[in-house]
Coordinates of C-alpha atoms in Angstrom, one line a residue:
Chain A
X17 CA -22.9 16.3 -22.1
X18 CA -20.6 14.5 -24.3
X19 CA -16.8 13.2 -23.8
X20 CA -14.2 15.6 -24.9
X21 CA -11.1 14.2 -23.9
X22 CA -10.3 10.4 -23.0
X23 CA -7.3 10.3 -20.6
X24 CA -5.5 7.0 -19.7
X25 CA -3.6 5.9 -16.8
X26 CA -0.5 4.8 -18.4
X27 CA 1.4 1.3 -16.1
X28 CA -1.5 -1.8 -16.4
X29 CA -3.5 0.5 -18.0
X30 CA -2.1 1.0 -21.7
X31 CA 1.1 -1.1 -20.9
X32 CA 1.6 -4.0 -19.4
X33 CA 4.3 -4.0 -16.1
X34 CA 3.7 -7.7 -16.4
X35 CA 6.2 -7.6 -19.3
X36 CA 8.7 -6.9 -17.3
X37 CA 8.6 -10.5 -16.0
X38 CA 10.5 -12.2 -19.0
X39 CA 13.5 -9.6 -18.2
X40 CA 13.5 -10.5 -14.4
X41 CA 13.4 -14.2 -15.3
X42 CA 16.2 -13.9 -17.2
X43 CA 18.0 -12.0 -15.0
X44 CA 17.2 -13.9 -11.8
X45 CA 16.1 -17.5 -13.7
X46 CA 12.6 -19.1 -11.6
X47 CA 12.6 -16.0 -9.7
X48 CA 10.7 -13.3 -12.7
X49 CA 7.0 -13.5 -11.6
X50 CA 7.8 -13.2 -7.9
X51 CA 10.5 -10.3 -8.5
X52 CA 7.3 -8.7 -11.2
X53 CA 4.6 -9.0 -8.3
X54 CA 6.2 -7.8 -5.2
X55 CA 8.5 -4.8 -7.2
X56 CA 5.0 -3.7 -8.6
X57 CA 3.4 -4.0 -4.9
X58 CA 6.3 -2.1 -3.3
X59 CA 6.3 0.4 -6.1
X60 CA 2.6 1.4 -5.2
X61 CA 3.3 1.7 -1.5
X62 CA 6.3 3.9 -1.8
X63 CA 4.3 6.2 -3.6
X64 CA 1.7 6.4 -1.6
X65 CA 4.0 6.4 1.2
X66 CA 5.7 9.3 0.0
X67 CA 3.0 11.2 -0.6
X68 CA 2.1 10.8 2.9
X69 CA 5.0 11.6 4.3
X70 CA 5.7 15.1 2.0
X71 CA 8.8 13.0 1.2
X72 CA 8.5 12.6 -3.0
X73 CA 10.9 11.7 -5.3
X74 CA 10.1 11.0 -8.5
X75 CA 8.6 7.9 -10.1
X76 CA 12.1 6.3 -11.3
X77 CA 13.9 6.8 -7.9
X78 CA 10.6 4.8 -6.2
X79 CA 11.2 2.2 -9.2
X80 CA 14.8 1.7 -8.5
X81 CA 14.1 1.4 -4.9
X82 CA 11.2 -1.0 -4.7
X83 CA 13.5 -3.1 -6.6
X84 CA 15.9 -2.8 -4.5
X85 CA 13.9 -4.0 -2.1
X86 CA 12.4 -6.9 -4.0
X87 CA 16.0 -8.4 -4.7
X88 CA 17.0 -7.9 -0.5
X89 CA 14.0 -9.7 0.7
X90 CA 14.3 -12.4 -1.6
X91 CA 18.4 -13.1 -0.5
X92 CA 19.1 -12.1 -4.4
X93 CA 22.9 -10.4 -4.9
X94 CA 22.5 -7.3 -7.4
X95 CA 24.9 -4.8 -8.0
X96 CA 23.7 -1.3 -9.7
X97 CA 24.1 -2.9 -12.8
X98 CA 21.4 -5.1 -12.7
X99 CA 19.3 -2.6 -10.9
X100 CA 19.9 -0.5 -14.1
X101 CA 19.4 -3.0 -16.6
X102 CA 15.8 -4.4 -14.9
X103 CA 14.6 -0.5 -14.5
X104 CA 15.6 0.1 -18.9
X105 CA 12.1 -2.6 -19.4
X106 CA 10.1 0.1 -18.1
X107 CA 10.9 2.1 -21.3
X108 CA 9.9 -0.2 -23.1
X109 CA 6.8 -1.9 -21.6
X110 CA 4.6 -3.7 -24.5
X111 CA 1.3 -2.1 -25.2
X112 CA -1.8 -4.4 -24.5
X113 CA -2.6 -5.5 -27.9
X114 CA -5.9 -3.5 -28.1
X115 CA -4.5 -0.5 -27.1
X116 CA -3.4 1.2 -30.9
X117 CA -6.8 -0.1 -32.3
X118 CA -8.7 1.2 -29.3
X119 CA -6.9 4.7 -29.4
X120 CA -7.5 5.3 -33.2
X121 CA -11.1 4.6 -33.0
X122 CA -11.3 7.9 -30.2
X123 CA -9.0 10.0 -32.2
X124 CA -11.9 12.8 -32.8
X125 CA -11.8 13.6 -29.1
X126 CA -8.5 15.0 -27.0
X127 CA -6.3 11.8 -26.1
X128 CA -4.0 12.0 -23.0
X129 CA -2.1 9.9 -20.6
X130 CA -2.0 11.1 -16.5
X131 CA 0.8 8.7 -14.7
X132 CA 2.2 8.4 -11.9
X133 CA 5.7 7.8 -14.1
X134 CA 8.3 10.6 -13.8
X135 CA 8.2 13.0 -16.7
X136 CA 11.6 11.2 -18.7
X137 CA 10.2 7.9 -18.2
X138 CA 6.9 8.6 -19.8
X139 CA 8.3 10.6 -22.7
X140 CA 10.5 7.4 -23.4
X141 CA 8.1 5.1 -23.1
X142 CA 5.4 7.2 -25.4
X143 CA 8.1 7.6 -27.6
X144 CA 9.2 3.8 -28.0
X145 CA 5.8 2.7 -28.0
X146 CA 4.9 4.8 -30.7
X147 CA 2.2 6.5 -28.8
X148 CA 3.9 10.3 -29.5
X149 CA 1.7 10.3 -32.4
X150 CA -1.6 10.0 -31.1
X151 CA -1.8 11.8 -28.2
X152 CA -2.7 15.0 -27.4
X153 CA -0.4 15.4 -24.1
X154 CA 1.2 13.0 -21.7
X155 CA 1.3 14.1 -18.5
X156 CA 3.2 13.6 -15.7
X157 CA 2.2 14.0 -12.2
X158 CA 6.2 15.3 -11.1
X159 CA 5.0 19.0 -11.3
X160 CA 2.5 18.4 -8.4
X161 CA 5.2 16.3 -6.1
X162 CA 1.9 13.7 -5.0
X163 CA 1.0 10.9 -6.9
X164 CA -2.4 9.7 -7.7
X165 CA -4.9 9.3 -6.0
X166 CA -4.7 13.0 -4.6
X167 CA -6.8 14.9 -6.2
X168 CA -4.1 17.3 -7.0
X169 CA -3.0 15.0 -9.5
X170 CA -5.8 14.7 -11.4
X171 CA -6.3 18.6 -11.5
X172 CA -3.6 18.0 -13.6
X173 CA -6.3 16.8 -16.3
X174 CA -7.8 20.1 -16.6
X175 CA -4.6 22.4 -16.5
X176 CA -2.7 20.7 -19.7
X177 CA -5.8 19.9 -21.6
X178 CA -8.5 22.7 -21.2
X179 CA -11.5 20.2 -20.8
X180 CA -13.1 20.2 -17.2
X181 CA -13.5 17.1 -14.9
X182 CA -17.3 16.3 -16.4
X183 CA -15.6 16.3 -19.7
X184 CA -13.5 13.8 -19.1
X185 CA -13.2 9.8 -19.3
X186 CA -10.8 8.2 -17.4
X187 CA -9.3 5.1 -18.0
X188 CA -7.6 3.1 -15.6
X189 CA -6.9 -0.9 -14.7
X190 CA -5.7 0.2 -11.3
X191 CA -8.8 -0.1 -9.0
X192 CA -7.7 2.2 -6.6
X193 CA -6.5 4.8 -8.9
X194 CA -10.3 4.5 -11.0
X195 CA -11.6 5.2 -7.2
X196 CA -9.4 8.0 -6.7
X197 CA -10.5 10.0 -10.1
X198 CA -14.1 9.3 -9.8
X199 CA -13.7 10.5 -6.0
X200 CA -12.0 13.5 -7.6
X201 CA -15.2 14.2 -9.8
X202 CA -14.2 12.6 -13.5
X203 CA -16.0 10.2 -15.3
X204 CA -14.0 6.7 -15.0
X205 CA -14.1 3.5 -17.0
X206 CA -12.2 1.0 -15.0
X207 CA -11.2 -2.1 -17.2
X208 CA -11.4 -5.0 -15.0
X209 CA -9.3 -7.6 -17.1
X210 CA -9.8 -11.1 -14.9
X211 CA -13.3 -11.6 -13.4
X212 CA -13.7 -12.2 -10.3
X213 CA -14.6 -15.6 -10.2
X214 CA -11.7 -16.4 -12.4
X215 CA -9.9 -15.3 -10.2
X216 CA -11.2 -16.9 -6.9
X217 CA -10.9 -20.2 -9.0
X218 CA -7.3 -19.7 -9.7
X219 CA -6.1 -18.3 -6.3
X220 CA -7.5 -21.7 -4.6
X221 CA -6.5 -24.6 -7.1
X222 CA -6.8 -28.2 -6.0
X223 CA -7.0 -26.7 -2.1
X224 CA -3.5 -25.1 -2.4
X225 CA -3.7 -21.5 -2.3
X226 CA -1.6 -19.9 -5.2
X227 CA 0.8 -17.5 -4.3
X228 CA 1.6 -15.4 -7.3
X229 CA -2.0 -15.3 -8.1
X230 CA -3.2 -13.7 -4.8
X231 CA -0.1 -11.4 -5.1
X232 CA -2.2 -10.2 -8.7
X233 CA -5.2 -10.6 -7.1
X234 CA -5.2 -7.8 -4.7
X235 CA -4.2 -5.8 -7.0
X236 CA -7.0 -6.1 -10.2
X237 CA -10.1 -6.4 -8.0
X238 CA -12.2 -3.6 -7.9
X239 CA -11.3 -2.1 -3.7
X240 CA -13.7 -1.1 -0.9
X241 CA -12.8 2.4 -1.0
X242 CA -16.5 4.0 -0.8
X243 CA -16.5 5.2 -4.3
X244 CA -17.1 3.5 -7.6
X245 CA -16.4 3.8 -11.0
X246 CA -18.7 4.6 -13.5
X247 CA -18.2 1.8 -16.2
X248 CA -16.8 -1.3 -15.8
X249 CA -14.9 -2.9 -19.0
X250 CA -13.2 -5.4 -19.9
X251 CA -10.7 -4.7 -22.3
X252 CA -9.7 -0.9 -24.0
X253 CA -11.2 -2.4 -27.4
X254 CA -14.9 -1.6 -25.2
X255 CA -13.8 2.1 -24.5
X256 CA -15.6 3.4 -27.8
X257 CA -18.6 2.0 -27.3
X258 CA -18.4 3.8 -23.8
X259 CA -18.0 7.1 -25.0
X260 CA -20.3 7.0 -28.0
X261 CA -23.0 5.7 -25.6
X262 CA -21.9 8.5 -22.6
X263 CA -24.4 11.5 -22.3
X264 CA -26.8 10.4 -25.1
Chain B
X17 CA 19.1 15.1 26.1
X18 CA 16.8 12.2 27.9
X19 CA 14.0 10.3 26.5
X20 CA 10.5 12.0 28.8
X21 CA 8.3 9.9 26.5
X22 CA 8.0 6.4 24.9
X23 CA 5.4 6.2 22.5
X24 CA 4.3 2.7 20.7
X25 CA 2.1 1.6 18.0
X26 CA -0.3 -0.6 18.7
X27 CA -0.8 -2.7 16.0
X28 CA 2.1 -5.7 15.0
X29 CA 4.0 -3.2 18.1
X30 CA 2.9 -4.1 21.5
X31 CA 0.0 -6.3 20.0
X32 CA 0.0 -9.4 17.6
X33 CA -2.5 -9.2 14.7
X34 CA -1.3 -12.5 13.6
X35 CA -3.6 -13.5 16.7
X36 CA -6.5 -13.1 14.5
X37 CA -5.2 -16.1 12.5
X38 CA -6.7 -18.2 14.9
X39 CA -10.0 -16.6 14.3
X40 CA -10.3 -16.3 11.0
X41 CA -9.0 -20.3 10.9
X42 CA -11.6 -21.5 13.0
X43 CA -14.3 -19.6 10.9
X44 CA -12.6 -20.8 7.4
X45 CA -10.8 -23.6 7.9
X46 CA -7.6 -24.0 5.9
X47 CA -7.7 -19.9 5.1
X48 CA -7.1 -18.5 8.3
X49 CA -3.0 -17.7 7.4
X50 CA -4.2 -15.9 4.0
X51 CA -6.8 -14.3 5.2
X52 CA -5.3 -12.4 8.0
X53 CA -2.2 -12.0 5.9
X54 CA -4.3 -10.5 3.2
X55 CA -6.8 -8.3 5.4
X56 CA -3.7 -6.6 6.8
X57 CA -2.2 -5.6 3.7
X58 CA -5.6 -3.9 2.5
X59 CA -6.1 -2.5 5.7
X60 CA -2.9 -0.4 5.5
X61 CA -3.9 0.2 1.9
X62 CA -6.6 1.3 2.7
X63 CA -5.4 3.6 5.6
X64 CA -3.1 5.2 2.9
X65 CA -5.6 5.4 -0.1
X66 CA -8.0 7.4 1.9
X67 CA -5.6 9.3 3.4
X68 CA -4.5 10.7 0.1
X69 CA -8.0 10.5 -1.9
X70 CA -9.4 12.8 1.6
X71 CA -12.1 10.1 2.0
X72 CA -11.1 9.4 5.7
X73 CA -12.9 6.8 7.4
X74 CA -12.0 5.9 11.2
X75 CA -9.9 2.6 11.1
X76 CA -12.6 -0.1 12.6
X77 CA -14.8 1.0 9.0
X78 CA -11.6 0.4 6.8
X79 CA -10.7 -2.8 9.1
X80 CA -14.0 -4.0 8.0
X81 CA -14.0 -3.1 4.6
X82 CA -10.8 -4.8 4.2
X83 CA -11.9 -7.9 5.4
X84 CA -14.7 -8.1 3.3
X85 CA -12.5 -7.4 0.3
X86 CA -10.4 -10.3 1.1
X87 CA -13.0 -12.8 2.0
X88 CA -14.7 -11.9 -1.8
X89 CA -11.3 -12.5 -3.8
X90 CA -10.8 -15.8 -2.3
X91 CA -14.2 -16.7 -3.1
X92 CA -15.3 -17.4 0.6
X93 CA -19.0 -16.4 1.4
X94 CA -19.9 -14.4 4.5
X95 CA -22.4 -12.2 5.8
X96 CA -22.4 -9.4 8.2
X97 CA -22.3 -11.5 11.4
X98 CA -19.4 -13.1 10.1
X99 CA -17.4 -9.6 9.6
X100 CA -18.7 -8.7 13.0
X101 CA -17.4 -11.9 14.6
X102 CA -14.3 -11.3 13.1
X103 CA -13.7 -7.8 13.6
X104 CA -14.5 -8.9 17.1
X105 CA -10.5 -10.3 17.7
X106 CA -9.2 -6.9 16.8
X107 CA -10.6 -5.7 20.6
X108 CA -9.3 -8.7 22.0
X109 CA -5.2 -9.0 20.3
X110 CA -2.7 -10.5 22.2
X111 CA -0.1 -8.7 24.1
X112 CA 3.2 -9.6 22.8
X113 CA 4.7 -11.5 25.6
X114 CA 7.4 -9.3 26.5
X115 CA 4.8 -6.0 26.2
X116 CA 4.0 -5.7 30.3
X117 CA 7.5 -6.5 31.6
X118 CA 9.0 -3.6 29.1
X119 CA 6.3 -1.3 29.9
X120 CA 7.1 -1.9 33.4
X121 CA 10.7 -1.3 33.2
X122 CA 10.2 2.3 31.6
X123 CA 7.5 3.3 34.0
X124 CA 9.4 6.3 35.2
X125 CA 8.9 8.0 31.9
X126 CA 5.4 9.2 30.1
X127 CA 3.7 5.8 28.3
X128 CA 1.3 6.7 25.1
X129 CA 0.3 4.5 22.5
X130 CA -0.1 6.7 18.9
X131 CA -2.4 4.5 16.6
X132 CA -4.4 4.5 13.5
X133 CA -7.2 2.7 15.5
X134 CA -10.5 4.4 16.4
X135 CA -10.6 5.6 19.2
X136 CA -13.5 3.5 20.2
X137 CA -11.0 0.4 18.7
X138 CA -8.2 1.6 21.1
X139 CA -9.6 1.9 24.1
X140 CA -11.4 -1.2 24.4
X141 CA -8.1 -3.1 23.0
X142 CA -6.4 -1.3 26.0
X143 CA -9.0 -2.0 28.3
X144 CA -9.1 -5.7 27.7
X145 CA -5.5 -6.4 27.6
X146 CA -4.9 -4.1 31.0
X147 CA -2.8 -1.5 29.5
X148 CA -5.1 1.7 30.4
X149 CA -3.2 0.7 34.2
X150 CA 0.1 1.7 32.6
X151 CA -0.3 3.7 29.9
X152 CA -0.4 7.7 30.6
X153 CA -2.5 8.5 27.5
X154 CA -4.1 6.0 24.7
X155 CA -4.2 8.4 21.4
X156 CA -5.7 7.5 18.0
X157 CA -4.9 10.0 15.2
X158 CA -8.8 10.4 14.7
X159 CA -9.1 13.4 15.7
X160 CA -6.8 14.6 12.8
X161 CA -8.7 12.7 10.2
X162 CA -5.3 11.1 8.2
X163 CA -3.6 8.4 9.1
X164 CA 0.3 7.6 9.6
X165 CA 2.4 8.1 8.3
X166 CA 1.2 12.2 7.9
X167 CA 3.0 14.6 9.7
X168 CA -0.2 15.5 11.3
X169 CA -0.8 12.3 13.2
X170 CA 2.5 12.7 14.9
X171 CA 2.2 15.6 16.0
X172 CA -0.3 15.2 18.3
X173 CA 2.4 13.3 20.5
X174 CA 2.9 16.7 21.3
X175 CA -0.2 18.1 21.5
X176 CA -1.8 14.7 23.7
X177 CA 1.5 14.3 26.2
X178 CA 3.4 18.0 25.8
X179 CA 6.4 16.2 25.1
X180 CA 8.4 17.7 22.5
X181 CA 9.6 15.0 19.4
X182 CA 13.6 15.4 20.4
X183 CA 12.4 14.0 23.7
X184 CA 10.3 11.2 22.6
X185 CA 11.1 7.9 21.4
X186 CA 8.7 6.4 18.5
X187 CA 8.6 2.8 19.0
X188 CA 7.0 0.7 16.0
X189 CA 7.8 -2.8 14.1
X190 CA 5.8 -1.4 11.1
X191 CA 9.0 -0.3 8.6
X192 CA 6.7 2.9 7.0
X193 CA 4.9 3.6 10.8
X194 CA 9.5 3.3 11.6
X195 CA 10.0 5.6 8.8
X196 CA 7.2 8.4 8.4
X197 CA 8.1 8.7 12.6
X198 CA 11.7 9.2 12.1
X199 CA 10.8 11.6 8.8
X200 CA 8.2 13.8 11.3
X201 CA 11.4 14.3 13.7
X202 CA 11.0 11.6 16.5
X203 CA 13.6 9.5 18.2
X204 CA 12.7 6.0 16.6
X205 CA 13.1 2.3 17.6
X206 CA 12.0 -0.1 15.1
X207 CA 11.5 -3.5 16.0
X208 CA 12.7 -5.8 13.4
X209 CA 11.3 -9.0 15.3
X210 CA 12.3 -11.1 12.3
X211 CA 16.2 -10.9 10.6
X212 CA 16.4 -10.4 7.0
X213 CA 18.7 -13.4 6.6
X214 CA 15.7 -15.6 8.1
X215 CA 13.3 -14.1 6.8
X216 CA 15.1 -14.4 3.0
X217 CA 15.6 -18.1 3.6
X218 CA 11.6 -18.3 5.2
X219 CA 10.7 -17.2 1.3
X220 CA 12.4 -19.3 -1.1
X221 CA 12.2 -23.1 1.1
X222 CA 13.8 -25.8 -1.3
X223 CA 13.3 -24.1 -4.4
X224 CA 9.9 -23.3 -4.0
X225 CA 8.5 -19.2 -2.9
X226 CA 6.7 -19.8 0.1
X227 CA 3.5 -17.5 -0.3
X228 CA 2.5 -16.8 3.1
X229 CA 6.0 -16.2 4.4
X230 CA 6.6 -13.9 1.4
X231 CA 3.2 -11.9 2.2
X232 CA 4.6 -11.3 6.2
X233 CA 8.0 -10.1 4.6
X234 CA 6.8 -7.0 2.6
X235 CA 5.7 -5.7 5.6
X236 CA 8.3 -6.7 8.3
X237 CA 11.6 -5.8 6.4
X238 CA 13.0 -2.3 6.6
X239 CA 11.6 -0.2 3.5
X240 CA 13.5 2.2 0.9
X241 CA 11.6 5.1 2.1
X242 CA 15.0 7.7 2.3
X243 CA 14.7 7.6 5.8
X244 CA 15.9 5.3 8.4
X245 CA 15.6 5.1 12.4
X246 CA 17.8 5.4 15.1
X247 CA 17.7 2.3 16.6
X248 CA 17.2 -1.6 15.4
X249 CA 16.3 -3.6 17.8
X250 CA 14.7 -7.2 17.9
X251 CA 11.9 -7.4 20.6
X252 CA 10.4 -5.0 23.7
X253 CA 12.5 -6.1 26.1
X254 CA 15.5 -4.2 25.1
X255 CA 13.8 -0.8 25.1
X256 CA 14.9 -0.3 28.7
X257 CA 18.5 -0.5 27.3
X258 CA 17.8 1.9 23.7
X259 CA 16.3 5.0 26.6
X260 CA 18.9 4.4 29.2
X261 CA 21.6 5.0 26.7
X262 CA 20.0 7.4 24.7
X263 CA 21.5 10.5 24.7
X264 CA 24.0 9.5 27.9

């Protein structure tokens, strides 16, 4: 049993949404990480919201409105303008700095991205990123109107590529979404990129309890969902040692 | 058109989960705000992740789960009694204190609670707080094996009470619980017990985000979910009002 295709989850997986904190910041100055955390949070929800309620819209209507949202509860004034101009970042979200090397050292097996984006949105980003010329496929969930983690979504794996669900590696950062494909029967490498104790060290410093911390925090530790990933990395640049050792 | 049913959440609805602050204080001191703040988020995680991955749990396993997650990213060590002590509160919550005189005042219509609680959870919350003398039926959405906000766990508001949704009104202070009702096709009263304005001036206190406050917001401000309900109101005791009008 070897690993044909290595598929990555594409938003804190292979880009960073963090990066969108310098355009918040200078949007809404001493407000960037808070906008970053919460949007991200709220995005996540709506989707799964959505899902739940047979209510989807794609990923950049969800976007828009989690920001939305964000701005309200914080008492900031937008107009569609800014809305606009915040939403362009995730276009062009920076790729973590490992992620070209780590992709050209797999490039003998089938590379592909699954997201949770809206079809546009990850053709722009791929294509700004420079990522259109090493992979395989990106694919969008928008065809099945869920978002991960229904399994229907990662079905999606084996209709564009051809390679069954014991074929495949999965990469993900987002705990719950390395839950959901492993629950859905794929291998999964989730890349846990803060430890835990690092973690618990920086959420409590000097007896105050940090906020934007915890607000990262319960998002990048692994959940309690009754399922587990098979590998647990640190960083992509790990991946091809993962799927050279896989099977042998 | 009259209102034959009024139907309530239980959770953060006609009982307080901030009452498990005290708890969760007196257990860790100094982390009884973040904890509960925190455990409540991942619980409705939770309650959503499963409910789309089809790995449903009943609510007092993810309520548990849930608070072990939280207690391991802030670092605080605990062992099984110490779950069980906590998990304890969630049979005991406090009645909001304008629950029994509302409930009272619409006594001449059908009473239900509709909650993701177990229904072991929900009946001995009802027992211990007096409600099972009111209410006309206690239903938890166990029996359907997904939780709100799926069309299938409002629909057995019909099934439970034989009430059909254009005569019911939904009442909830949960914004999604508000919005996957009013999306299903009940009459919906959503309790915003906190206005934005407050709320938005709560987070950002002389320059500075206040964490805590900002963790209560993302859950108590109306979401961008598409949908919105019928009525705003501001605590229980103006329900009497929202069903006498309705529909006059």
């Amino acid at each position: 049993m070897t690993i044909k295709a290595v598929v990555f989850d594409a938003y804190g997986t292979l880009y960073d949404v963090q990066s969108v904190a310098a355009v918040t910041e200078e949007t809404f100055p001493g407000y960037g990480e808070i906008i970053t955390q919460v949007w991200r949070i709220k995005q996540l929800e709506y989707s799964w919201l959505r899902s739940l309620m047979r209510r989807y819209e794609d990923f950049s209507v969800l976007t828009r409105e989690s920001l939305a949202y964000t701005l309200r509860i914080l008492g900031l004034k937008y107009d569609d303008g800014v809305l606009t101009r915040l939403m362009e970042k995730y276009l062009h979200l920076d790729l973590y700095p490992d992620a070209n090397a780590a992709l050209a050292a797999l490039k003998n097996r089938k590379l592909a991205i699954l997201s949770n984006g809206s079809t546009d949105m990850l053709n722009a980003l791929v294509r700004n990123s420079g990522l259109d010329r090493v992979l395989d496929a990106t694919i969008s969930i928008d065809s099945k109107r869920i978002f991960k983690p229904a399994p229907d979504a990662y079905v999606l794996i084996e209709e564009k590529l051809g390679v069954q669900p014991s074929d495949v590696l999965f990469v993900s950062s987002n705990p719950w979404d390395a839950c959901g494909a492993k629950s859905f029967g794929l291998n999964v490498a989730w890349i846990e990129r803060v430890t835990p104790e690092a973690m618990a060290q920086a959420c409590v410093k000097s007896e105050m309890i940090a906020p934007l911390t915890m607000f990262k925090a319960i998002r990048m530790q692994m959940d309690e969902l009754g399922v587990a990933p098979d590998y647990r990395i640190h960083a992509l640049s790990e991946l091809p040692g993962v799927v050279a050792a896989h099977g042998s």
